[in-house]
PDB file of C-alpha atoms in Angstrom:
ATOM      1  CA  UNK A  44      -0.141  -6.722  -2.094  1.00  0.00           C
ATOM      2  CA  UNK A  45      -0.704  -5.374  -5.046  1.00  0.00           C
ATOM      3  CA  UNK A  46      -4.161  -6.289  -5.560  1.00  0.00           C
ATOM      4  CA  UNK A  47      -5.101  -4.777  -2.549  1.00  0.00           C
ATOM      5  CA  UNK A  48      -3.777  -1.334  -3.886  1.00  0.00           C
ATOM      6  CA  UNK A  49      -5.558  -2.087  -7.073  1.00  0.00           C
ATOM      7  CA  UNK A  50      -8.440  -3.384  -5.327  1.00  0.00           C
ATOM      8  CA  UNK A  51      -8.012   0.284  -3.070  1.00  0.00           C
ATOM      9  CA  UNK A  52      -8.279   2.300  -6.687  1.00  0.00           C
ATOM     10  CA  UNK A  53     -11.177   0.256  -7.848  1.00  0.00           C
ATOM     11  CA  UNK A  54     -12.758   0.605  -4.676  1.00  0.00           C
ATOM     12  CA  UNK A  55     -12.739   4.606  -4.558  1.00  0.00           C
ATOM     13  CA  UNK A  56     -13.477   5.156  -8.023  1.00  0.00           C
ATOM     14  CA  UNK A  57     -16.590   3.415  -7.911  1.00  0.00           C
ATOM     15  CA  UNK A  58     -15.570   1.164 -11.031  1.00  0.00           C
ATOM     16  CA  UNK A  59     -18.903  -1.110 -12.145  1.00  0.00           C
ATOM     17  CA  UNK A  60     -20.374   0.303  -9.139  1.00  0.00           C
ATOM     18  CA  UNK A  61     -19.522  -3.219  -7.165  1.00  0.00           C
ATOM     19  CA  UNK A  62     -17.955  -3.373  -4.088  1.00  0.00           C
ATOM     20  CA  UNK A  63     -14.112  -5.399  -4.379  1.00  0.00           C
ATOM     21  CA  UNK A  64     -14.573  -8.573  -3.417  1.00  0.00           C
ATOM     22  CA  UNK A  65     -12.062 -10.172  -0.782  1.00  0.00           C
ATOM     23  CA  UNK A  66     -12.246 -13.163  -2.426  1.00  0.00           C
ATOM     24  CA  UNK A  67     -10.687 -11.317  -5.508  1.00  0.00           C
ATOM     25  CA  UNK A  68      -8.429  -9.238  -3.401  1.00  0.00           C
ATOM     26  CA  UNK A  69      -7.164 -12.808  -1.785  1.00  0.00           C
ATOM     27  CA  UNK A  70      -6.206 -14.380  -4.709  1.00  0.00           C
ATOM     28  CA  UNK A  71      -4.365 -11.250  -6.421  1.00  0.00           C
ATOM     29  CA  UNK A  72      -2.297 -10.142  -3.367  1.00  0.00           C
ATOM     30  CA  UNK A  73      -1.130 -13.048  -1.564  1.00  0.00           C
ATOM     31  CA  UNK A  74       0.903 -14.075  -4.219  1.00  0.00           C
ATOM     32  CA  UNK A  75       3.634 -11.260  -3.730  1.00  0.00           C
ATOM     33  CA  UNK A  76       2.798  -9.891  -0.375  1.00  0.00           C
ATOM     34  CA  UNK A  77       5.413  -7.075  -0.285  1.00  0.00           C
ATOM     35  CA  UNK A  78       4.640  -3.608  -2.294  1.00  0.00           C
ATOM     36  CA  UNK A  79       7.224  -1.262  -2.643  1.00  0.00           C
ATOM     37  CA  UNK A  80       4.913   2.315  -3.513  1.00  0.00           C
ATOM     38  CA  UNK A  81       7.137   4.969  -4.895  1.00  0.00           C
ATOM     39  CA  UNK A  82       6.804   8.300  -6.018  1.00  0.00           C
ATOM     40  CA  UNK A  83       7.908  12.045  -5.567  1.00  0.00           C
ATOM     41  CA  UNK A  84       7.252  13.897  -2.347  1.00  0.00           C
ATOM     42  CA  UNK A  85       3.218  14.987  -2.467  1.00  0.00           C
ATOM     43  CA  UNK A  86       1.924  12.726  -5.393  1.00  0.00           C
ATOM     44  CA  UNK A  87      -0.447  10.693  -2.990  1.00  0.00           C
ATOM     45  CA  UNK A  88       1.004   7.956  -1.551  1.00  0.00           C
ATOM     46  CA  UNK A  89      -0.345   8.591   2.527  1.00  0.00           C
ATOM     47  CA  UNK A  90      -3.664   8.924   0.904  1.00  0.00           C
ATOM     48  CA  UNK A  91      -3.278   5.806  -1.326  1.00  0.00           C
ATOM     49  CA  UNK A  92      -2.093   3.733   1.764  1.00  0.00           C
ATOM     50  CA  UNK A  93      -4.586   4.974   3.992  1.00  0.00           C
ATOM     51  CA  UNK A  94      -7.266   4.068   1.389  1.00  0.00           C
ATOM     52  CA  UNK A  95      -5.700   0.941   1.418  1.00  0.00           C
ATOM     53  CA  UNK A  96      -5.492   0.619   5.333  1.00  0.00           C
ATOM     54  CA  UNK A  97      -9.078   1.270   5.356  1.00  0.00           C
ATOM     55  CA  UNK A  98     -10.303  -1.073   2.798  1.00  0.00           C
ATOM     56  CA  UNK A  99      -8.334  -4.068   4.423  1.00  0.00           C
ATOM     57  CA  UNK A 100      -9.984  -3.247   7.880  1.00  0.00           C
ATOM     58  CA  UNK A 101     -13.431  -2.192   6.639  1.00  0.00           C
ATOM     59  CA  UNK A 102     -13.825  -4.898   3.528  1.00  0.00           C
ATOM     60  CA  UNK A 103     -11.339  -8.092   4.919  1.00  0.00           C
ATOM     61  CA  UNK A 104     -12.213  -7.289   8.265  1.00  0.00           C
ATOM     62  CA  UNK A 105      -8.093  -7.005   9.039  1.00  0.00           C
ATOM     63  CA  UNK A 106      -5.734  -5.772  11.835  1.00  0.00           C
ATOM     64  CA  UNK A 107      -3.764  -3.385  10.321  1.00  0.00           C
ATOM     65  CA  UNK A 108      -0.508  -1.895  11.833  1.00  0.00           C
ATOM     66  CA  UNK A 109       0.179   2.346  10.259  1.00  0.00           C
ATOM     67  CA  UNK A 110       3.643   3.100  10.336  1.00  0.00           C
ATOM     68  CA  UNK A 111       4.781   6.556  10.130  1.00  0.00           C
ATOM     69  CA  UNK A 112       7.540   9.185  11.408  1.00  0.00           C
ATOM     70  CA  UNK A 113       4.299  12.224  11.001  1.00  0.00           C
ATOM     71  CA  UNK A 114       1.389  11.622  13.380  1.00  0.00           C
ATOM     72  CA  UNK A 115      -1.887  11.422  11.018  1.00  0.00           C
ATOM     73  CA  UNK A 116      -4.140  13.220  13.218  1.00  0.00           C
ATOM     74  CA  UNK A 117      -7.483  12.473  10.889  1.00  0.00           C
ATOM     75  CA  UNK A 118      -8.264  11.197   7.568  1.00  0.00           C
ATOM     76  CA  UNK A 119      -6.069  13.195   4.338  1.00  0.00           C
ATOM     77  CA  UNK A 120      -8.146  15.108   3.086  1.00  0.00           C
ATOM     78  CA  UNK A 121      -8.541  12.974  -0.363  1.00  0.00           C
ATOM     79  CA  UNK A 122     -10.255  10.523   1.858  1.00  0.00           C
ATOM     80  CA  UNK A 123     -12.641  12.836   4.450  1.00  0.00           C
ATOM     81  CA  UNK A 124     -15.471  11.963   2.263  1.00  0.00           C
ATOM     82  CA  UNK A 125     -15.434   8.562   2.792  1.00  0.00           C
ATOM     83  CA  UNK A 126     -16.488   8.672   6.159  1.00  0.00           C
ATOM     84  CA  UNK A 127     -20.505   7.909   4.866  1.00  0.00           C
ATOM     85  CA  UNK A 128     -19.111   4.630   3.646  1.00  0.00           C
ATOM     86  CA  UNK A 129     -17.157   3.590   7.046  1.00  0.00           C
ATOM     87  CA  UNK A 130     -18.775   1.525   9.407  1.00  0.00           C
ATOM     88  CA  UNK A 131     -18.380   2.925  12.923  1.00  0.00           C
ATOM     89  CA  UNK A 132     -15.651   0.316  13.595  1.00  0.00           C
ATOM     90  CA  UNK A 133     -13.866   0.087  10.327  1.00  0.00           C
ATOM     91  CA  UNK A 134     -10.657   2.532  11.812  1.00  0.00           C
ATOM     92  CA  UNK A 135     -10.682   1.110  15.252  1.00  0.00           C
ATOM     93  CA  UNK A 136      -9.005  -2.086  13.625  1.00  0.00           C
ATOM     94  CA  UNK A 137      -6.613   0.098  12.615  1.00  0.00           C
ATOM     95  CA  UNK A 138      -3.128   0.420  15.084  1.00  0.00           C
ATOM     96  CA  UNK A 139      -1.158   4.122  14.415  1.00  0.00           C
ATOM     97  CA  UNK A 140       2.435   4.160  15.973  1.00  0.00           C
ATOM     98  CA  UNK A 141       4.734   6.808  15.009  1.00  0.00           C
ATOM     99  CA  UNK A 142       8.401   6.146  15.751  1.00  0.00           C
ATOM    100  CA  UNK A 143      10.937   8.738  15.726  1.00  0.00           C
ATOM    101  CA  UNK A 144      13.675   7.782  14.815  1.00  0.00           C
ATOM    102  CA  UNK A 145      15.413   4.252  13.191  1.00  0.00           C
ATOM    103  CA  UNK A 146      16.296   2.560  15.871  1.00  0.00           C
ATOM    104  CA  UNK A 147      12.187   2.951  17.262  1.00  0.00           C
ATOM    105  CA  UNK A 148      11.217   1.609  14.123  1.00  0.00           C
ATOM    106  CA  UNK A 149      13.805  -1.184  14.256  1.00  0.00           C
ATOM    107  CA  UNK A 150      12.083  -1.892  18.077  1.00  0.00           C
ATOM    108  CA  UNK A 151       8.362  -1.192  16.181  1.00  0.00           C
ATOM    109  CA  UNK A 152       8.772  -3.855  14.207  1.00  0.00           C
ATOM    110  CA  UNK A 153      10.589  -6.489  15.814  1.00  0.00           C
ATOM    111  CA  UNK A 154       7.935  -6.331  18.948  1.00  0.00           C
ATOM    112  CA  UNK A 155       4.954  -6.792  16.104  1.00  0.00           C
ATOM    113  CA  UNK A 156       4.247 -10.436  17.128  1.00  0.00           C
ATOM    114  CA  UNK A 157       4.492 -10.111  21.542  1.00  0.00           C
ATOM    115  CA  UNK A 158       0.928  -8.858  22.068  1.00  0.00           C
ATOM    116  CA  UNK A 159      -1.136 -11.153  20.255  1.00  0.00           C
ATOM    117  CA  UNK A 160      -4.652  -9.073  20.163  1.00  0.00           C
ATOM    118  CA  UNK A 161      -3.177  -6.853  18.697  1.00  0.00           C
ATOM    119  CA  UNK A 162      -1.091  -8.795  15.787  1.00  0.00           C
ATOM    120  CA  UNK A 163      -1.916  -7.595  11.989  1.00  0.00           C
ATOM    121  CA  UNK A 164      -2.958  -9.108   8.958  1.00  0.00           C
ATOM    122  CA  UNK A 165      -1.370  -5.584   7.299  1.00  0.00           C
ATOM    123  CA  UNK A 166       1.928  -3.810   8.012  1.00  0.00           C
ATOM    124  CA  UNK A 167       2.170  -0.293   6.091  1.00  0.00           C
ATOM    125  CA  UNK A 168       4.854   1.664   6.967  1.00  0.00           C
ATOM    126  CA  UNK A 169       4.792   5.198   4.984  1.00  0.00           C
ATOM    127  CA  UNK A 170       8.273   7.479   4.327  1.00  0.00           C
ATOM    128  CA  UNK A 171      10.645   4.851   5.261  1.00  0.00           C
ATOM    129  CA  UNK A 172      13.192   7.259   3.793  1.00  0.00           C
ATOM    130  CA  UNK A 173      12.698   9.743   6.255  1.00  0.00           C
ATOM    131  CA  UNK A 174      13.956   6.703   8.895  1.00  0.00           C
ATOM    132  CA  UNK A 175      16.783   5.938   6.494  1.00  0.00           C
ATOM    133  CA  UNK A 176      18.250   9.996   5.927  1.00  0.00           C
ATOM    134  CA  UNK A 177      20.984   9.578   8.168  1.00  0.00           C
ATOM    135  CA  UNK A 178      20.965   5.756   8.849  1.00  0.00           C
ATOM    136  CA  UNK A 179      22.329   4.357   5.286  1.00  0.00           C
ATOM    137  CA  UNK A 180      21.975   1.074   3.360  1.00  0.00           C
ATOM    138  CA  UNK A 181      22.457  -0.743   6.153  1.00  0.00           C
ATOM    139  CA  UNK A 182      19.438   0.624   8.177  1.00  0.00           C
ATOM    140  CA  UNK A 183      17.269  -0.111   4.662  1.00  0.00           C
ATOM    141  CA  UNK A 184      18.707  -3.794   4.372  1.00  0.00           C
ATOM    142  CA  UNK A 185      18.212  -4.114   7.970  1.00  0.00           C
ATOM    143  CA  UNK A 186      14.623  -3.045   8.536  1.00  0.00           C
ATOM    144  CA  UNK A 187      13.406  -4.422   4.840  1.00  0.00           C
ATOM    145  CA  UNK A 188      14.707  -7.957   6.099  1.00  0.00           C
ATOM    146  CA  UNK A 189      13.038  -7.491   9.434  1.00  0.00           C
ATOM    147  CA  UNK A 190       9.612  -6.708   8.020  1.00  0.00           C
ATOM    148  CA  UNK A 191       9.692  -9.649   5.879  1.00  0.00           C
ATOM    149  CA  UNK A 192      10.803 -11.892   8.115  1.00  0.00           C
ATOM    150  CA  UNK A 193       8.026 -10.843  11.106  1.00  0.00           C
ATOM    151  CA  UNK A 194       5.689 -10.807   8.379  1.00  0.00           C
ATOM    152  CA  UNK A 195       6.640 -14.763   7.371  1.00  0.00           C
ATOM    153  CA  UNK A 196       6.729 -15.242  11.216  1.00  0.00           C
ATOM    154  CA  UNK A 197       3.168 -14.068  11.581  1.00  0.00           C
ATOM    155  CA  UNK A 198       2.084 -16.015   8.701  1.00  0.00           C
ATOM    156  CA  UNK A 199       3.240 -19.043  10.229  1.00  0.00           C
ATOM    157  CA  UNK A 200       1.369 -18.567  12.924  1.00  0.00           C
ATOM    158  CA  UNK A 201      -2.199 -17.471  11.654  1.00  0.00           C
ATOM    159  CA  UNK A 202      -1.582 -20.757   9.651  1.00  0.00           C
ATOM    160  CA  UNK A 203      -1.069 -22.981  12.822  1.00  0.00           C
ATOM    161  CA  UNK A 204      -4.377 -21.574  14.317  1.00  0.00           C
ATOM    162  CA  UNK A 205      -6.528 -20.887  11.224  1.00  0.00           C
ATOM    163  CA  UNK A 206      -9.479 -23.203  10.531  1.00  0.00           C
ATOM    164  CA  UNK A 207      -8.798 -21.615   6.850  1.00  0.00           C
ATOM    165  CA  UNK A 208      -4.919 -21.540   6.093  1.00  0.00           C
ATOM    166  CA  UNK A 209      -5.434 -19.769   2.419  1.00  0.00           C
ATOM    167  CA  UNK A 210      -8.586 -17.010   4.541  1.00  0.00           C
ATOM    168  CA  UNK A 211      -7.728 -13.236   3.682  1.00  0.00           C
ATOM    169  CA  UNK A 212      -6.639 -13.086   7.618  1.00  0.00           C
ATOM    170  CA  UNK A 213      -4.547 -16.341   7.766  1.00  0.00           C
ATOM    171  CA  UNK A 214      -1.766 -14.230   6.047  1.00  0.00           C
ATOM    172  CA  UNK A 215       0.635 -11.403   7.151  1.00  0.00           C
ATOM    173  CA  UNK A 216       1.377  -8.821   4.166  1.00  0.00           C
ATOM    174  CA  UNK A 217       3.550  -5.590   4.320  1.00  0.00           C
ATOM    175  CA  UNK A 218       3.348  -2.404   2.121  1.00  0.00           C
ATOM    176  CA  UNK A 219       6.452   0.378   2.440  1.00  0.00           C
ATOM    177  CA  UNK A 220       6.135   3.883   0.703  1.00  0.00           C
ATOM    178  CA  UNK A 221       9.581   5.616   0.133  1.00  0.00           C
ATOM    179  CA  UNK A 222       9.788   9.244  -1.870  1.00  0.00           C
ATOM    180  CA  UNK A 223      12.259   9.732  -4.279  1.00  0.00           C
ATOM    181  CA  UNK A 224      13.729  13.195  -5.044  1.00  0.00           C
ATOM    182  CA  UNK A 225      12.571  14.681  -8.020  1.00  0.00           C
ATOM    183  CA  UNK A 226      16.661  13.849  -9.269  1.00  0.00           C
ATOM    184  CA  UNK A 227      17.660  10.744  -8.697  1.00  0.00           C
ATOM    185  CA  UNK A 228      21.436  10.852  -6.811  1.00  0.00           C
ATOM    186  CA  UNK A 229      23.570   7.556  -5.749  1.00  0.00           C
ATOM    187  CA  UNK A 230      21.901   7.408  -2.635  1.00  0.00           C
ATOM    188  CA  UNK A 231      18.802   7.108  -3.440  1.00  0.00           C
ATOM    189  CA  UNK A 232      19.647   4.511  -6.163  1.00  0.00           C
ATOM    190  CA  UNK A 233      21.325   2.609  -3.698  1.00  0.00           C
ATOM    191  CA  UNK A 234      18.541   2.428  -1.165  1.00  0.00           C
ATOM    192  CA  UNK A 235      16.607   1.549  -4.295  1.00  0.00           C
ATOM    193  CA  UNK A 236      18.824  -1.411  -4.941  1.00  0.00           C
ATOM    194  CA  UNK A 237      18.714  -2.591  -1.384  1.00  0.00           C
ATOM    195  CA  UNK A 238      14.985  -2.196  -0.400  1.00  0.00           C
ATOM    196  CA  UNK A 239      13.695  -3.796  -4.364  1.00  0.00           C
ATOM    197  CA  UNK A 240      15.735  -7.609  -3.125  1.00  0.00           C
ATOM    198  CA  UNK A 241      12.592  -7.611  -0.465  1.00  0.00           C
ATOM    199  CA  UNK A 242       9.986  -6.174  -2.328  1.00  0.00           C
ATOM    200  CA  UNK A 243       9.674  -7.370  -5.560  1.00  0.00           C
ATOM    201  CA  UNK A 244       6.353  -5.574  -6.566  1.00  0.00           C
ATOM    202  CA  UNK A 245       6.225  -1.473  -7.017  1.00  0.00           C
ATOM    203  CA  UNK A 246       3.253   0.671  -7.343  1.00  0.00           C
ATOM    204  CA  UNK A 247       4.553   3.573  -8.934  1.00  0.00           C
ATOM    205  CA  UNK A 248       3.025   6.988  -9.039  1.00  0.00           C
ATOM    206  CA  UNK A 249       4.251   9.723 -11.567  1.00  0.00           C
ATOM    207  CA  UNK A 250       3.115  13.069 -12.734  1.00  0.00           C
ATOM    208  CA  UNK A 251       0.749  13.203 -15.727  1.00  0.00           C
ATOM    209  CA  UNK A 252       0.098  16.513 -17.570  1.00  0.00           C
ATOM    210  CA  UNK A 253      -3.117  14.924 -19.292  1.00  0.00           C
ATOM    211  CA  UNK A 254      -6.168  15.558 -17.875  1.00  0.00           C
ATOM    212  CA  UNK A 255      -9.767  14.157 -19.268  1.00  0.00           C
ATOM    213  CA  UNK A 256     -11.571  16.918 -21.000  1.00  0.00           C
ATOM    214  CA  UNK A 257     -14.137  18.658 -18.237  1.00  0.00           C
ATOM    215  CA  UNK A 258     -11.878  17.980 -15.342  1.00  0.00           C
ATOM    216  CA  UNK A 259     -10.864  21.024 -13.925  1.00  0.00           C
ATOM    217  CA  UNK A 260      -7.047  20.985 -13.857  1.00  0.00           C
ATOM    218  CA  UNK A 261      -5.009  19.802 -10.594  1.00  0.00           C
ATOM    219  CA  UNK A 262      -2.290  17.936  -9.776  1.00  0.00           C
ATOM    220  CA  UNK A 263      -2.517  14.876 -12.002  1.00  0.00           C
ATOM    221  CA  UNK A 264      -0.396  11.055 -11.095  1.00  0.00           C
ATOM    222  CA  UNK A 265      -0.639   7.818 -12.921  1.00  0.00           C
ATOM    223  CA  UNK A 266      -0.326   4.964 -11.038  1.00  0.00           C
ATOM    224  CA  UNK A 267       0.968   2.037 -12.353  1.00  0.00           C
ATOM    225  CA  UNK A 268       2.792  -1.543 -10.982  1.00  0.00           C
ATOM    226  CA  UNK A 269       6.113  -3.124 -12.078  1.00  0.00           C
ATOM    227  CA  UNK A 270       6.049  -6.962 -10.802  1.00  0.00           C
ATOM    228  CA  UNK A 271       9.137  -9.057 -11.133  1.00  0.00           C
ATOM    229  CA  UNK A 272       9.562 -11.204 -14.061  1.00  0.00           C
ATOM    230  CA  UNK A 273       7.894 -14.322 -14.661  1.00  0.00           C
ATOM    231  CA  UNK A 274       4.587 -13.119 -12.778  1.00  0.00           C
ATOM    232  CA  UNK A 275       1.770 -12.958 -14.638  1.00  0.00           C
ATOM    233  CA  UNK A 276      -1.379 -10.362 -14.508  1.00  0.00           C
ATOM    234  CA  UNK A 277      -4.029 -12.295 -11.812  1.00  0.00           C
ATOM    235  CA  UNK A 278      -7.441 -12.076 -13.077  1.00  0.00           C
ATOM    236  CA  UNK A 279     -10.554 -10.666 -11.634  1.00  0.00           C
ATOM    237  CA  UNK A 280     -12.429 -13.824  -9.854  1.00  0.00           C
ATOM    238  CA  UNK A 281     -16.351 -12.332 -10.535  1.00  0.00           C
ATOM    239  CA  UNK A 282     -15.357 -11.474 -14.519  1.00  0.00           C
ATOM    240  CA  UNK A 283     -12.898 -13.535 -15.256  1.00  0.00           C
ATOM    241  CA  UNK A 284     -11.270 -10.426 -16.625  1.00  0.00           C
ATOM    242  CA  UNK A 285      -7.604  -9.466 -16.103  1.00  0.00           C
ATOM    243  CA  UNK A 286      -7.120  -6.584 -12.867  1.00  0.00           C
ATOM    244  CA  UNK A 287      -6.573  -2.809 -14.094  1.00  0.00           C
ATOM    245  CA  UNK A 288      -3.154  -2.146 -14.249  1.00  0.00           C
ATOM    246  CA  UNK A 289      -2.909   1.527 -14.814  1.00  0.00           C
ATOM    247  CA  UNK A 290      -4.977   4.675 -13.001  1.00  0.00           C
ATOM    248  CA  UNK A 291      -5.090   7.986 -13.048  1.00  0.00           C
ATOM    249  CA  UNK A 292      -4.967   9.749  -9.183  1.00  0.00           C
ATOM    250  CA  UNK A 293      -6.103  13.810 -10.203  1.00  0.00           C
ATOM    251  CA  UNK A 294      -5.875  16.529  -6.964  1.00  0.00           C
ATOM    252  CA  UNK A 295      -8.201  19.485  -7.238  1.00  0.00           C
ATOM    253  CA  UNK A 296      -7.259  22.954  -5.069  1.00  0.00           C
ATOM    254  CA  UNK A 297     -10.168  21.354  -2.901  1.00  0.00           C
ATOM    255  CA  UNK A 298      -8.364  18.618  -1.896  1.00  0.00           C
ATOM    256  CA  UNK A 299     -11.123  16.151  -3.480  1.00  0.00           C
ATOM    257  CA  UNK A 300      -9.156  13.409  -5.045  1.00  0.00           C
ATOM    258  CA  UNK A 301     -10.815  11.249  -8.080  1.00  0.00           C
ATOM    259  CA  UNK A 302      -9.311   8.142  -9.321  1.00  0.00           C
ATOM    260  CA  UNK A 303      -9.821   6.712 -12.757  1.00  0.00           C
ATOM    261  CA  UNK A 304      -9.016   3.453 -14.417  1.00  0.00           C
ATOM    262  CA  UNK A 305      -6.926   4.151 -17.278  1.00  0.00           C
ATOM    263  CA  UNK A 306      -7.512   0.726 -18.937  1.00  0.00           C
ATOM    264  CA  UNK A 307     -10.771  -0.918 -18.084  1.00  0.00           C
ATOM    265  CA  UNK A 308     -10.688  -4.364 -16.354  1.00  0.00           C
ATOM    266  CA  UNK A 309     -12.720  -5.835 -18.920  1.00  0.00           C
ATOM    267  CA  UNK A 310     -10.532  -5.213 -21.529  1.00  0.00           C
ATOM    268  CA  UNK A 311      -8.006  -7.960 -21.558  1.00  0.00           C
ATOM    269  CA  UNK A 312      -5.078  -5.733 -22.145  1.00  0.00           C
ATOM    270  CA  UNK A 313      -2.123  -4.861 -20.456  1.00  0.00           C
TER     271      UNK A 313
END
């Protein structure tokens, strides 16, 4: 899933002025289909996984399922101006549920698969640490295992029905945001420990005090994406060239967000 993020970043920035292919988005994400994005509290990780809800349902054409303990009453305000570039049913493919507490979640999820118009190609589920505050390791072990194993479930079965087996919708990928504090304590580690065994692939978003001469300044985040070892860069499938890796997300006082690719895809380097 981390090409779709990547394929998110490219997509908003306008990079080469091309729309992301899903062909290209296909072959980088369903590789490692479970994203761990982390980063402090405010640095952009709603809007990056709403960009990235909207892409899969507008672009792939998926059902995606929006997790979250806040109701998102409209688009964050990084994203309003996309609306010109939304067709008119690019959010209705989009399903928001907004559990309270752990044990809804725990329900949430493990009722995914019973009503089958409604079963997505995407589960996001953004500040799973605000389910796991007074619910432990346990509750992160617990849920972590359940969305990968619903997600597995509900890949089996888009592959039993699918004319295409390896078609961007024949596969059921997850994506989990969890804010760390801006010190790390022994909690936090330890939820770290337990929620990284299911997700082997983190987008990362950090503070960056460098800002491109011109730009006015704002809050500034590189985004970046640790994959576990052994996995190699995918390549772009138009170029041939290997996927940016790194981006910078900048905030103005507006609210406007801009995204920039901090190495260009045609590059080669990591």
């Amino acid at each position: 899933m981390a090409g779709l993020l990547r394929g998110a970043l490219r997509w908003y920035s306008g990079v080469e002025h091309a729309e992301v292919s899903t062909d290209s988005l296909s072959l980088i994400g369903d590789r490692l289909p479970y994203c761990l994005v982390l980063g402090e509290h405010a640095c952009g990780k709603t809007s990056l996984l709403f960009l990235a809800a909207i892409l899969a349902a507008a672009e792939e054409g998926k059902r995606v399922l929006f997790i979250s303990r806040s109701p998102i009453q409209t688009l964050p305000a990084p994203l309003v101006g996309l609306r010109a570039r939304l067709g008119p049913l690019s959010l209705k493919k989009i399903q928001f549920l907004y559990p309270r507490s752990s044990d809804e979640l725990l329900q949430v999820v493990a009722s995914v698969h019973e009503n089958e118009k409604l079963v997505p190609s995407l589960i996001i589920v953004d500040g799973l640490n605000e389910y796991a505050a007074t619910s432990g390791h346990h509750f992160v072990a617990h849920v972590s295992a359940l969305l990968v194993d619903t997600a597995a479930f509900l890949t089996e079965r888009f592959s039993a029905i699918s004319k295409n087996p390896e078609g961007v919708n024949s596969k059921c990928s997850v994506i989990v945001s969890l804010t760390l504090p801006s010190c790390t304590d022994d909690e936090t580690e330890g939820s770290l420990n337990v929620i990284e065994r299911y997700f082997p692939v983190r987008c990362w978003l950090e503070k960056d005090t460098y800002s491109p001469e011109g730009v006015v300044e704002g809050q500034n985040f590189r985004v970046y994406f640790s994959e576990e070892s052994g996995i190699e860069p995918q390549q772009d499938s138009a170029s041939g060239s290997q996927e940016t890796k790194e981006w910078k997300v900048m905030f103005r006082e507006s609210g406007e967000m801009t995204v920039l690719p901090l190495r260009p895809s045609n590059s080669g380097t990591m």
